[in-house]
């Protein structure tokens, strides 16, 4: 079909063919190719069904006269059906990738939006063969039959329960897990779980589904990673309602709260890198170090009041930022959690972050008391530090007792060497399936214009799996669309940080809110995170294209920023709360869709190593928070009456710039 596209181009140049004829002929050719794929898929499913039916007869005979050796042979025969089904799934996936690439090449060569036209006209038509490629009714039946029979052939030790009586305990078989993972990769729909998992930006390597590795996975260690994520987010936001009051009590201006809050983000810029590098060798030691540093940081934060030192306060927050182990949390899920539950673990990571974001301000609102023990003061300013110091100390004890350092990959491979024949089969299968995708020397010579698809999956196998070795090399792997999405991520994090960090100063100046009201407002904003993700992940992303949701969300964020400006007197609570809610919710929608797109288009070379995709997104978001908090402090020198408008102006400029960049990039690429 690439040759046909080149032929069309040559014919159009000499005027030998009409453009409308090209569109009609190319559409018909695509329809025929897809129909061939679908018919072959149905034919192969029928053959698999026939094999399963014959194996079922043997199974019935064994129930009458059990024979251990024949049971093992029958079980292996069912597994072979599963392996053949896996080959069939990869056949479909290779053709789906080929379809995407030829549509992309056609658009690029002729300047049409043919892809949009073709997909929209075929996606929902009742007789379209395109949807049959992504529907798995027959495949699901084969998987169900193989799973049920393998379950019955296992040694159940006298149990009378069937696979249907224990839906929460699926069959643990590597072949079935691989098939289910392949089906998930092929499916072109989005659900809430996948949406949340992509929100965490834990990238998957573009390779065959891995086998479950019980030597590296430990449930309690995963729980401890999620608790670390939750506590860190609580630690980040618990001081926001009282940071301005704490700064004033130490003789500084209220707007110095921007520096107090942002000090943690400044340190996190550096801590993310060394924690990411440290996680190449260990997970336990970085988490222990993180807990100790956070304990010290929160203790210093609490002691600053009695020491009457703003510098001790800032050093305490810097220590808290140096203890940010979010890079380790992401890396543990990416490297040590089996593929079949990795999406659930990624979703739990996002949920823990959202819950911590809501609990932080809410907890600050509950700490409205004042008392002294010896010379130590406990009030609404210092109690957040003391509470978090105790929490990190208890976490450190729990971590020391329960965490299990996962075996390194070389250790696991040496233990499993010689016993992983199935893995060897799958590796051979991968090489065989990838072979037709390689362009021969003759084809390269025939491609006279040198036009090549820009796709990370076309890299040489060794090169495509080699991780980036520096920030510079990681940046060079970013395509224009990825750079735009990182700009969008910077913009939304900047806007959200401005809203959250200056909320206590702005609401005190305009509305005379106390700490409890500020805490309730921030907690309500945090509680919208999960419902918004449910709405987007379960419904909106299935109704509209991600690019459309991305652009609309950016525009709504821009509207929320404009509504927040103080242009008319008096500045009302309704205006502030409604505009803040619009800005925050639309930014949450934008973040989810943006990271979902980012996880799909980012290079597979950024899925592992120190300088991975998660680190790049973390650094972009952290830098945005640093710049936002610095903006609040600098704007404070012009007076609290001007703070709101001055801090919103950069947000508006960055938001408009990201909208323009989005429109330009996607119009040029698509």
Short mmCIF file of C-alpha atoms in Angstrom, two decimals, residues 85-304:
data_model
loop_
_atom_site.label_atom_id
_atom_site.label_comp_id
_atom_site.label_asym_id
_atom_site.label_seq_id
_atom_site.Cartn_x
_atom_site.Cartn_y
_atom_site.Cartn_z
CA UNK A 85 -4.51 -17.44 20.22
CA UNK A 86 -1.72 -15.10 21.39
CA UNK A 87 -0.12 -15.40 17.93
CA UNK A 88 -3.48 -14.52 16.37
CA UNK A 89 -3.83 -11.47 18.59
CA UNK A 90 -0.40 -10.23 17.63
CA UNK A 91 -1.29 -10.77 13.98
CA UNK A 92 -4.25 -8.42 14.45
CA UNK A 93 -2.12 -5.93 16.37
CA UNK A 94 0.56 -5.82 13.66
CA UNK A 95 -2.11 -5.15 11.05
CA UNK A 96 -3.74 -2.47 13.22
CA UNK A 97 -0.35 -0.73 13.50
CA UNK A 98 0.10 -1.05 9.74
CA UNK A 99 -3.33 0.49 9.15
CA UNK A 100 -2.49 3.45 11.38
CA UNK A 101 0.83 4.01 9.63
CA UNK A 102 -0.54 3.89 6.09
CA UNK A 103 -3.30 6.36 7.01
CA UNK A 104 -0.69 8.63 8.54
CA UNK A 105 1.48 8.39 5.41
CA UNK A 106 -1.48 9.14 3.14
CA UNK A 107 -2.38 12.28 5.13
CA UNK A 108 1.22 13.43 5.15
CA UNK A 109 1.73 12.87 1.41
CA UNK A 110 -1.49 14.48 0.17
CA UNK A 111 -2.24 17.00 2.93
CA UNK A 112 -5.72 15.53 3.52
CA UNK A 113 -7.49 14.71 6.77
CA UNK A 114 -8.35 11.35 5.27
CA UNK A 115 -7.75 9.51 8.57
CA UNK A 116 -10.50 11.47 10.33
CA UNK A 117 -12.90 10.87 7.44
CA UNK A 118 -12.16 7.16 7.16
CA UNK A 119 -12.34 6.37 10.88
CA UNK A 120 -15.50 8.43 11.49
CA UNK A 121 -17.41 6.90 8.54
CA UNK A 122 -16.39 3.32 9.47
CA UNK A 123 -16.35 3.48 13.28
CA UNK A 124 -20.08 3.18 13.98
CA UNK A 125 -21.47 1.81 10.72
CA UNK A 126 -23.33 -1.50 11.30
CA UNK A 127 -21.54 -3.23 8.40
CA UNK A 128 -18.08 -1.81 9.07
CA UNK A 129 -15.30 -4.37 9.25
CA UNK A 130 -13.05 -1.88 11.04
CA UNK A 131 -14.85 -2.32 14.36
CA UNK A 132 -14.60 -6.09 14.04
CA UNK A 133 -10.84 -5.76 14.40
CA UNK A 134 -11.32 -4.29 17.88
CA UNK A 135 -14.22 -6.45 19.07
CA UNK A 136 -13.26 -9.60 20.92
CA UNK A 137 -16.46 -11.65 21.22
CA UNK A 138 -14.96 -14.75 19.64
CA UNK A 139 -11.62 -14.25 21.36
CA UNK A 140 -13.33 -13.86 24.72
CA UNK A 141 -15.14 -17.16 24.20
CA UNK A 142 -11.87 -18.95 23.42
CA UNK A 143 -10.15 -17.43 26.47
CA UNK A 144 -13.12 -18.40 28.65
CA UNK A 145 -13.13 -21.99 27.40
CA UNK A 146 -9.37 -22.41 27.89
CA UNK A 147 -9.48 -20.79 31.35
CA UNK A 148 -12.37 -22.92 32.57
CA UNK A 149 -10.84 -26.18 31.42
CA UNK A 150 -7.40 -25.36 32.83
CA UNK A 151 -9.07 -24.50 36.13
CA UNK A 152 -10.85 -27.86 36.21
CA UNK A 153 -7.65 -29.72 35.36
CA UNK A 154 -5.79 -28.22 38.30
CA UNK A 155 -5.35 -30.11 41.54
CA UNK A 156 -8.26 -28.66 43.53
CA UNK A 157 -7.61 -30.84 46.62
CA UNK A 158 -11.20 -32.03 46.87
CA UNK A 159 -12.80 -28.62 46.19
CA UNK A 160 -16.19 -28.59 44.46
CA UNK A 161 -15.98 -24.89 43.51
CA UNK A 162 -15.87 -23.94 39.84
CA UNK A 163 -14.24 -20.92 38.24
CA UNK A 164 -17.64 -19.18 38.29
CA UNK A 165 -17.95 -19.55 42.07
CA UNK A 166 -14.75 -17.55 42.65
CA UNK A 167 -14.83 -14.58 40.23
CA UNK A 168 -12.50 -12.60 42.50
CA UNK A 169 -9.83 -15.29 42.16
CA UNK A 170 -9.04 -15.57 38.43
CA UNK A 171 -6.98 -18.41 37.05
CA UNK A 172 -3.26 -17.81 37.64
CA UNK A 173 -1.72 -19.05 34.40
CA UNK A 174 1.00 -17.24 32.42
CA UNK A 175 -0.56 -18.02 29.04
CA UNK A 176 -3.98 -16.68 30.06
CA UNK A 177 -2.36 -13.58 31.60
CA UNK A 178 -0.46 -12.93 28.35
CA UNK A 179 -3.61 -13.30 26.25
CA UNK A 180 -5.59 -10.94 28.49
CA UNK A 181 -2.79 -8.39 28.38
CA UNK A 182 -2.64 -8.62 24.57
CA UNK A 183 -6.42 -8.08 24.34
CA UNK A 184 -6.15 -5.03 26.61
CA UNK A 185 -3.39 -3.57 24.43
CA UNK A 186 -5.44 -4.12 21.28
CA UNK A 187 -8.65 -2.64 22.67
CA UNK A 188 -9.20 0.92 21.55
CA UNK A 189 -11.58 1.95 24.36
CA UNK A 190 -10.80 3.74 27.62
CA UNK A 191 -12.20 2.98 31.04
CA UNK A 192 -11.78 4.64 34.41
CA UNK A 193 -9.06 2.28 35.61
CA UNK A 194 -6.92 2.74 32.52
CA UNK A 195 -7.51 6.49 32.63
CA UNK A 196 -6.28 6.74 36.22
CA UNK A 197 -3.32 4.49 35.49
CA UNK A 198 -2.22 6.68 32.58
CA UNK A 199 -2.77 9.69 34.83
CA UNK A 200 0.11 8.33 36.95
CA UNK A 201 2.30 8.28 33.81
CA UNK A 202 3.85 4.92 34.60
CA UNK A 203 4.99 3.98 31.12
CA UNK A 204 4.89 0.45 29.74
CA UNK A 205 7.62 -0.88 27.52
CA UNK A 206 6.48 -1.64 23.98
CA UNK A 207 7.08 -5.36 24.09
CA UNK A 208 5.31 -8.66 24.69
CA UNK A 209 3.43 -8.96 27.98
CA UNK A 210 5.80 -10.03 30.71
CA UNK A 211 5.26 -13.06 32.89
CA UNK A 212 4.19 -12.63 36.51
CA UNK A 213 7.29 -12.40 38.68
CA UNK A 214 6.49 -13.44 42.23
CA UNK A 215 10.10 -12.95 43.33
CA UNK A 216 9.92 -9.19 42.72
CA UNK A 217 6.32 -8.48 43.73
CA UNK A 218 5.36 -8.07 47.39
CA UNK A 219 1.88 -6.77 48.26
CA UNK A 220 2.82 -5.09 51.55
CA UNK A 221 5.73 -3.31 49.88
CA UNK A 222 3.31 -1.94 47.28
CA UNK A 223 0.99 -0.75 50.07
CA UNK A 224 3.92 1.00 51.76
CA UNK A 225 4.74 2.78 48.50
CA UNK A 226 1.15 3.99 48.21
CA UNK A 227 1.14 5.14 51.85
CA UNK A 228 4.33 7.07 51.15
CA UNK A 229 2.58 8.77 48.23
CA UNK A 230 -0.44 9.63 50.39
CA UNK A 231 1.60 11.02 53.30
CA UNK A 232 3.76 13.13 51.01
CA UNK A 233 0.73 14.77 49.41
CA UNK A 234 -0.75 15.42 52.87
CA UNK A 235 2.61 16.91 53.87
CA UNK A 236 2.57 19.18 50.81
CA UNK A 237 -0.88 20.67 51.32
CA UNK A 238 -1.39 20.57 55.10
CA UNK A 239 0.45 23.89 55.55
CA UNK A 240 -1.34 25.82 52.77
CA UNK A 241 -4.23 27.20 54.93
CA UNK A 242 -1.85 28.46 57.65
CA UNK A 243 1.35 29.36 55.75
CA UNK A 244 0.52 33.08 55.57
CA UNK A 245 -0.35 33.26 59.28
CA UNK A 246 2.86 31.38 60.19
CA UNK A 247 4.96 33.76 58.07
CA UNK A 248 3.40 36.82 59.72
CA UNK A 249 3.97 35.39 63.21
CA UNK A 250 7.70 35.18 62.38
CA UNK A 251 7.81 38.82 61.25
CA UNK A 252 7.55 38.24 57.48
CA UNK A 253 4.91 39.40 55.03
CA UNK A 254 1.86 37.21 54.41
CA UNK A 255 2.89 36.71 50.78
CA UNK A 256 6.13 35.03 51.91
CA UNK A 257 3.86 32.00 52.16
CA UNK A 258 4.68 31.54 48.47
CA UNK A 259 8.34 30.94 49.32
CA UNK A 260 7.41 28.73 52.30
CA UNK A 261 5.15 26.54 50.17
CA UNK A 262 7.47 26.63 47.14
CA UNK A 263 10.62 25.71 49.07
CA UNK A 264 9.44 22.12 49.09
CA UNK A 265 9.02 22.17 45.30
CA UNK A 266 12.48 23.73 44.79
CA UNK A 267 14.13 20.89 46.67
CA UNK A 268 11.97 18.34 44.84
CA UNK A 269 13.46 19.43 41.49
CA UNK A 270 16.79 17.99 42.64
CA UNK A 271 15.52 15.15 44.82
CA UNK A 272 13.53 13.64 41.94
CA UNK A 273 16.74 13.07 39.98
CA UNK A 274 18.81 11.43 42.71
CA UNK A 275 15.87 9.33 43.94
CA UNK A 276 15.25 8.15 40.37
CA UNK A 277 18.94 7.19 40.04
CA UNK A 278 18.96 5.54 43.48
CA UNK A 279 15.97 3.40 42.54
CA UNK A 280 18.18 1.69 39.91
CA UNK A 281 19.91 -0.09 42.80
CA UNK A 282 17.43 -0.17 45.66
CA UNK A 283 13.89 0.74 46.70
CA UNK A 284 14.11 0.19 50.45
CA UNK A 285 17.05 2.52 51.18
CA UNK A 286 15.58 5.54 49.32
CA UNK A 287 12.28 5.12 51.19
CA UNK A 288 14.09 4.93 54.54
CA UNK A 289 16.15 8.01 53.68
CA UNK A 290 13.00 9.83 52.54
CA UNK A 291 11.19 9.07 55.81
CA UNK A 292 14.12 10.26 57.95
CA UNK A 293 14.55 13.49 55.98
CA UNK A 294 10.82 14.23 56.11
CA UNK A 295 10.79 13.57 59.86
CA UNK A 296 13.65 16.07 60.33
CA UNK A 297 12.07 18.59 57.96
CA UNK A 298 8.69 18.59 59.70
CA UNK A 299 10.35 18.83 63.12
CA UNK A 300 12.29 21.90 62.00
CA UNK A 301 9.11 23.38 60.53
CA UNK A 302 7.35 23.00 63.89
CA UNK A 303 10.32 24.31 65.95
CA UNK A 304 10.63 27.50 63.86
#
